[in-house]
Coordinates of C-alpha atoms in Angstrom, one line a residue:
Chain A
X1 CA 67.1 80.3 -33.3
X2 CA 64.0 81.0 -35.3
X3 CA 65.0 78.3 -37.6
X4 CA 64.3 76.1 -35.0
X5 CA 61.1 75.6 -34.9
X6 CA 58.9 73.3 -37.1
X7 CA 55.7 73.4 -38.5
X8 CA 53.9 70.9 -37.4
X9 CA 50.1 69.7 -38.6
X10 CA 48.6 71.2 -36.0
X11 CA 49.5 74.0 -37.8
X12 CA 48.7 73.3 -41.0
X13 CA 45.3 72.0 -39.1
X14 CA 44.4 74.9 -37.5
X15 CA 45.6 77.5 -41.0
X16 CA 42.9 75.3 -42.5
X17 CA 40.0 75.7 -39.5
X18 CA 40.8 79.4 -40.2
X19 CA 40.0 79.2 -44.1
X20 CA 37.0 77.8 -44.3
X21 CA 35.8 80.4 -41.3
X22 CA 36.7 82.8 -44.0
X23 CA 35.0 81.0 -46.9
X24 CA 31.6 80.1 -44.5
X25 CA 31.6 84.3 -43.4
X26 CA 31.9 84.9 -48.0
X27 CA 28.8 81.8 -48.1
X28 CA 26.8 83.8 -45.6
X29 CA 27.4 87.6 -46.1
X30 CA 28.5 88.4 -50.7
X31 CA 25.7 88.8 -52.8
X32 CA 26.8 88.2 -56.0
X33 CA 26.3 84.3 -56.8
X34 CA 29.5 84.5 -58.5
X35 CA 31.6 85.1 -55.9
X36 CA 29.4 83.3 -53.2
X37 CA 31.1 80.0 -55.1
X38 CA 34.1 81.3 -54.9
X39 CA 33.8 81.1 -51.3
X40 CA 32.8 77.7 -51.8
X41 CA 36.3 77.0 -53.4
X42 CA 37.8 78.7 -50.8
X43 CA 35.9 76.3 -47.6
X44 CA 36.5 73.2 -50.1
X45 CA 40.4 73.9 -50.0
X46 CA 40.3 73.9 -46.5
X47 CA 39.2 70.8 -46.5
X48 CA 41.7 69.1 -48.9
X49 CA 44.5 71.1 -46.9
X50 CA 42.7 69.6 -44.4
X51 CA 43.3 66.0 -45.7
X52 CA 46.9 66.4 -46.3
X53 CA 48.1 67.3 -44.0
X54 CA 46.4 64.5 -41.2
X55 CA 47.3 62.0 -44.4
X56 CA 51.2 63.4 -43.9
X57 CA 50.6 63.7 -39.6
X58 CA 48.3 60.2 -39.5
X59 CA 51.4 58.8 -41.6
X60 CA 49.0 57.4 -44.3
X61 CA 48.4 57.8 -48.4
X62 CA 44.9 57.3 -48.6
X63 CA 44.6 61.4 -47.6
X64 CA 46.0 62.2 -50.1
X65 CA 43.6 59.2 -52.2
X66 CA 40.6 61.8 -50.6
X67 CA 41.7 64.8 -51.6
X68 CA 42.1 63.3 -55.6
X69 CA 38.5 61.9 -55.6
X70 CA 37.6 65.8 -53.5
X71 CA 39.1 67.4 -57.0
X72 CA 37.1 65.5 -59.3
X73 CA 34.2 65.7 -57.5
X74 CA 34.6 69.8 -57.2
X75 CA 35.6 70.9 -60.5
X76 CA 32.7 68.2 -61.6
X77 CA 30.2 70.6 -58.7
X78 CA 32.1 73.9 -60.8
X79 CA 30.5 73.1 -63.8
X80 CA 27.0 72.4 -63.2
X81 CA 26.8 75.3 -60.7
X82 CA 28.2 77.9 -63.2
X83 CA 25.5 76.2 -65.6
X84 CA 23.1 77.0 -63.9
X85 CA 24.3 81.0 -62.4
X86 CA 24.5 80.9 -66.9
X87 CA 21.3 79.8 -67.4
X88 CA 20.3 82.4 -64.2
X89 CA 21.4 84.9 -65.6
X90 CA 21.0 85.4 -68.7
X91 CA 17.5 85.0 -68.4
X92 CA 18.0 87.9 -65.7
X93 CA 20.5 90.8 -66.3
X94 CA 22.6 91.5 -62.9
X95 CA 21.1 89.8 -60.4
X96 CA 21.8 89.0 -57.3
X97 CA 21.5 85.5 -54.1
X98 CA 18.9 87.9 -53.3
X99 CA 16.7 88.3 -56.4
X100 CA 15.8 84.7 -57.2
X101 CA 12.7 84.5 -54.9
X102 CA 10.7 82.9 -57.3
X103 CA 10.3 80.1 -55.0
X104 CA 9.1 82.8 -51.7
X105 CA 5.8 81.8 -49.9
Chain B
X1 CA 63.3 77.3 -44.0
X2 CA 60.5 75.2 -43.5
X3 CA 58.8 77.5 -41.2
X4 CA 59.7 80.3 -43.6
X5 CA 57.6 78.4 -46.6
X6 CA 55.0 77.7 -44.3
X7 CA 54.9 81.6 -43.3
X8 CA 54.8 82.9 -47.3
X9 CA 52.1 80.7 -47.5
X10 CA 49.9 80.6 -45.3
X11 CA 50.0 84.6 -45.8
X12 CA 49.3 84.2 -49.4
X13 CA 46.1 81.5 -49.0
X14 CA 45.0 84.2 -45.7
X15 CA 45.9 87.4 -48.0
X16 CA 43.2 85.5 -50.9
X17 CA 41.3 84.3 -49.1
X18 CA 39.9 87.9 -47.5
X19 CA 40.3 89.7 -51.1
X20 CA 38.0 87.1 -52.8
X21 CA 35.3 88.4 -49.9
X22 CA 36.1 91.5 -49.6
X23 CA 37.1 92.4 -53.5
X24 CA 33.4 94.2 -54.3
X25 CA 34.6 93.4 -58.6
X26 CA 34.0 89.2 -59.1
X27 CA 37.6 90.2 -61.3
X28 CA 39.8 91.0 -58.6
X29 CA 37.6 87.8 -56.5
X30 CA 38.8 85.4 -58.9
X31 CA 42.3 86.7 -59.5
X32 CA 42.6 87.1 -55.5
X33 CA 40.9 82.8 -55.1
X34 CA 44.4 81.7 -57.7
X35 CA 46.7 83.3 -54.8
X36 CA 45.2 81.0 -52.9
X37 CA 44.8 78.3 -54.5
X38 CA 49.0 78.5 -55.0
X39 CA 50.1 79.2 -50.8
X40 CA 47.8 75.9 -50.9
X41 CA 49.8 73.7 -53.6
X42 CA 53.1 75.1 -52.1
X43 CA 51.7 73.4 -48.9
X44 CA 51.2 70.8 -50.4
X45 CA 54.4 70.6 -51.4
X46 CA 56.1 71.4 -48.3
X47 CA 53.7 68.3 -47.1
X48 CA 54.8 65.8 -49.9
X49 CA 52.0 66.1 -51.9
X50 CA 54.1 66.8 -54.4
X51 CA 51.4 65.4 -57.6
X52 CA 48.9 66.5 -55.7
X53 CA 49.9 70.4 -55.3
X54 CA 50.4 70.5 -60.0
X55 CA 46.6 68.8 -59.5
X56 CA 45.7 72.0 -57.7
X57 CA 48.1 74.0 -59.9
X58 CA 46.4 72.8 -63.4
X59 CA 43.1 71.7 -62.2
X60 CA 41.8 74.6 -60.0
X61 CA 44.0 77.8 -60.7
X62 CA 44.1 76.6 -64.6
X63 CA 41.5 75.6 -65.1
X64 CA 39.1 76.3 -62.5
X65 CA 39.6 80.3 -62.0
X66 CA 40.1 80.8 -66.0
X67 CA 36.4 78.4 -66.2
X68 CA 35.1 81.2 -63.4
X69 CA 36.6 84.0 -65.2
X70 CA 35.1 83.4 -68.7
X71 CA 31.7 83.3 -67.3
X72 CA 32.2 86.6 -65.7
X73 CA 33.0 87.6 -69.1
X74 CA 30.2 86.1 -70.6
X75 CA 27.3 87.7 -69.1
X76 CA 29.5 90.8 -68.1
X77 CA 28.7 91.5 -64.5
X78 CA 32.2 92.7 -63.5
X79 CA 30.8 95.4 -62.8
X80 CA 31.8 96.0 -58.7
X81 CA 28.8 95.4 -56.8
X82 CA 27.9 97.7 -53.9
X83 CA 28.6 95.2 -50.7
X84 CA 27.4 98.1 -48.3
X85 CA 24.6 97.0 -48.8
X86 CA 23.2 94.8 -46.0
X87 CA 20.2 92.9 -47.1
X88 CA 19.1 91.1 -43.8
X89 CA 19.0 93.3 -40.5
X90 CA 21.7 91.5 -38.4
X91 CA 23.0 89.7 -41.6
X92 CA 26.8 90.3 -41.4
X93 CA 27.4 90.4 -36.7
X94 CA 24.9 87.1 -37.6
X95 CA 27.5 85.3 -40.2
X96 CA 31.0 86.7 -38.3
X97 CA 29.6 85.1 -34.9
X98 CA 28.7 82.1 -37.1
X99 CA 31.4 81.9 -39.4
X100 CA 34.1 82.8 -36.0
X101 CA 31.9 79.9 -34.7
X102 CA 32.3 77.1 -36.6
X103 CA 36.2 78.4 -36.6
X104 CA 37.2 78.4 -32.7
X105 CA 34.8 75.1 -33.0
X106 CA 37.4 73.2 -35.5
X107 CA 40.5 75.4 -34.3
X108 CA 39.6 73.8 -30.3
X109 CA 39.1 70.2 -31.5
X110 CA 42.4 70.4 -34.1
X111 CA 44.0 71.7 -30.5
X112 CA 42.5 68.9 -28.1
X113 CA 43.6 65.7 -29.8
X114 CA 47.3 66.9 -31.2
X115 CA 48.3 64.5 -28.8
X116 CA 46.7 61.7 -31.0
X117 CA 48.7 63.0 -34.8
X118 CA 52.0 60.0 -34.5
X119 CA 53.2 58.0 -36.6
X120 CA 50.1 55.0 -37.9
X121 CA 48.9 54.1 -41.3
X122 CA 51.7 52.8 -44.5
X123 CA 53.8 55.7 -44.5
X124 CA 53.7 57.5 -47.2
X125 CA 57.4 57.4 -49.3
X126 CA 59.1 60.9 -49.6
X127 CA 61.0 61.4 -53.4
X128 CA 64.5 60.9 -53.7
X129 CA 67.0 61.2 -55.8
X130 CA 66.3 57.5 -57.1
X131 CA 62.9 57.5 -56.8
X132 CA 61.6 60.6 -57.6
X133 CA 58.1 59.9 -58.5
X134 CA 57.7 58.4 -55.7
X135 CA 54.2 60.2 -54.9
X136 CA 53.1 59.6 -58.3
X137 CA 53.5 55.9 -57.4
X138 CA 52.2 55.2 -54.1
X139 CA 49.2 56.8 -55.2
X140 CA 48.4 55.1 -58.6
X141 CA 49.2 52.1 -56.7
X142 CA 46.0 52.8 -53.9
X143 CA 44.2 54.8 -56.7
X144 CA 44.1 52.0 -58.6
X145 CA 44.0 49.4 -56.8
X146 CA 42.0 49.7 -53.3
X147 CA 39.9 52.8 -55.0
X148 CA 39.6 51.1 -58.4
X149 CA 35.4 51.2 -57.7
X150 CA 36.0 54.5 -57.1
X151 CA 38.0 56.0 -59.4
X152 CA 35.8 54.5 -62.5
X153 CA 32.4 56.9 -60.9
X154 CA 34.1 59.7 -60.8
X155 CA 33.9 59.1 -64.4
X156 CA 31.0 58.7 -64.6
X157 CA 30.1 61.8 -62.7
X158 CA 31.9 63.7 -64.3
X159 CA 30.2 62.4 -67.7
X160 CA 27.0 63.2 -66.2
X161 CA 28.0 66.6 -65.0
X162 CA 28.9 67.2 -68.5
X163 CA 25.7 65.9 -70.5
X164 CA 23.0 68.1 -67.4
X165 CA 25.4 70.3 -68.6
X166 CA 25.0 70.9 -71.8
X167 CA 21.4 69.9 -71.5
X168 CA 21.5 73.2 -69.1
X169 CA 22.9 76.0 -70.9
X170 CA 21.5 74.6 -74.1
X171 CA 18.7 78.1 -75.9
X172 CA 15.3 75.8 -75.5
X173 CA 13.9 76.6 -78.8
X174 CA 10.4 78.5 -78.7
X175 CA 8.2 75.8 -79.0
X176 CA 5.4 76.3 -81.2
X177 CA 7.5 77.4 -84.2
X178 CA 7.8 74.4 -84.9
X179 CA 4.4 73.5 -85.8

């Protein structure tokens, strides 16, 4: 009875939307720059899941090709972002995102 | 069976995501992120994206999370952050409204357009016993024929990212000491 229900593409898309919402909420709420970065990864993964689901739903392999490129860009983004965080943290210890007010008017 | 896999993977994804945003210790948040990434990899497998699932585990769960943990350990910021501090009054309710709003808009769009999902495009090869690497072959054919220029550009991007990071993280020698 229960095995008759098959998850459709829409289920995956809705799950990706929930994951994206959680990631967006985390970026806005958390103060540790590293954890904010992890939340950005959550949102990137939600987008990847959307691409793969639609590739399956529309039977088009190009959705998976895009995810391949997104992963490369995400890896580069993490490297640069963590480099910036290391450079900031080395100067000032135990800093949160709220303490970086050098550009405040 | 597919439903069972979906439910388990969805619980992994959502549980991990909630762990990332609620754990006060950054190390725990990073480990929750691994849980989410593995759940996504399971979903990739169940949607015939075998190669991407492998890349997801190797690149994300392997390299990126290790990089996160490495930075946490290197900087010694693994003490728990006080997550009860609310820097701007009303920030959390507002963030919740925006987050749920974005989620609601996307879900509404998905529900409204669910009839438009049908068979279009070239199709996705599913691996069989005769050709177990069908997904990789098809993906490679598309990346190295239609998207070869974008592929070359990503190599430039990675090179720029590596050089930029090395320049940025390098300890600058104090000026004036040289003269």
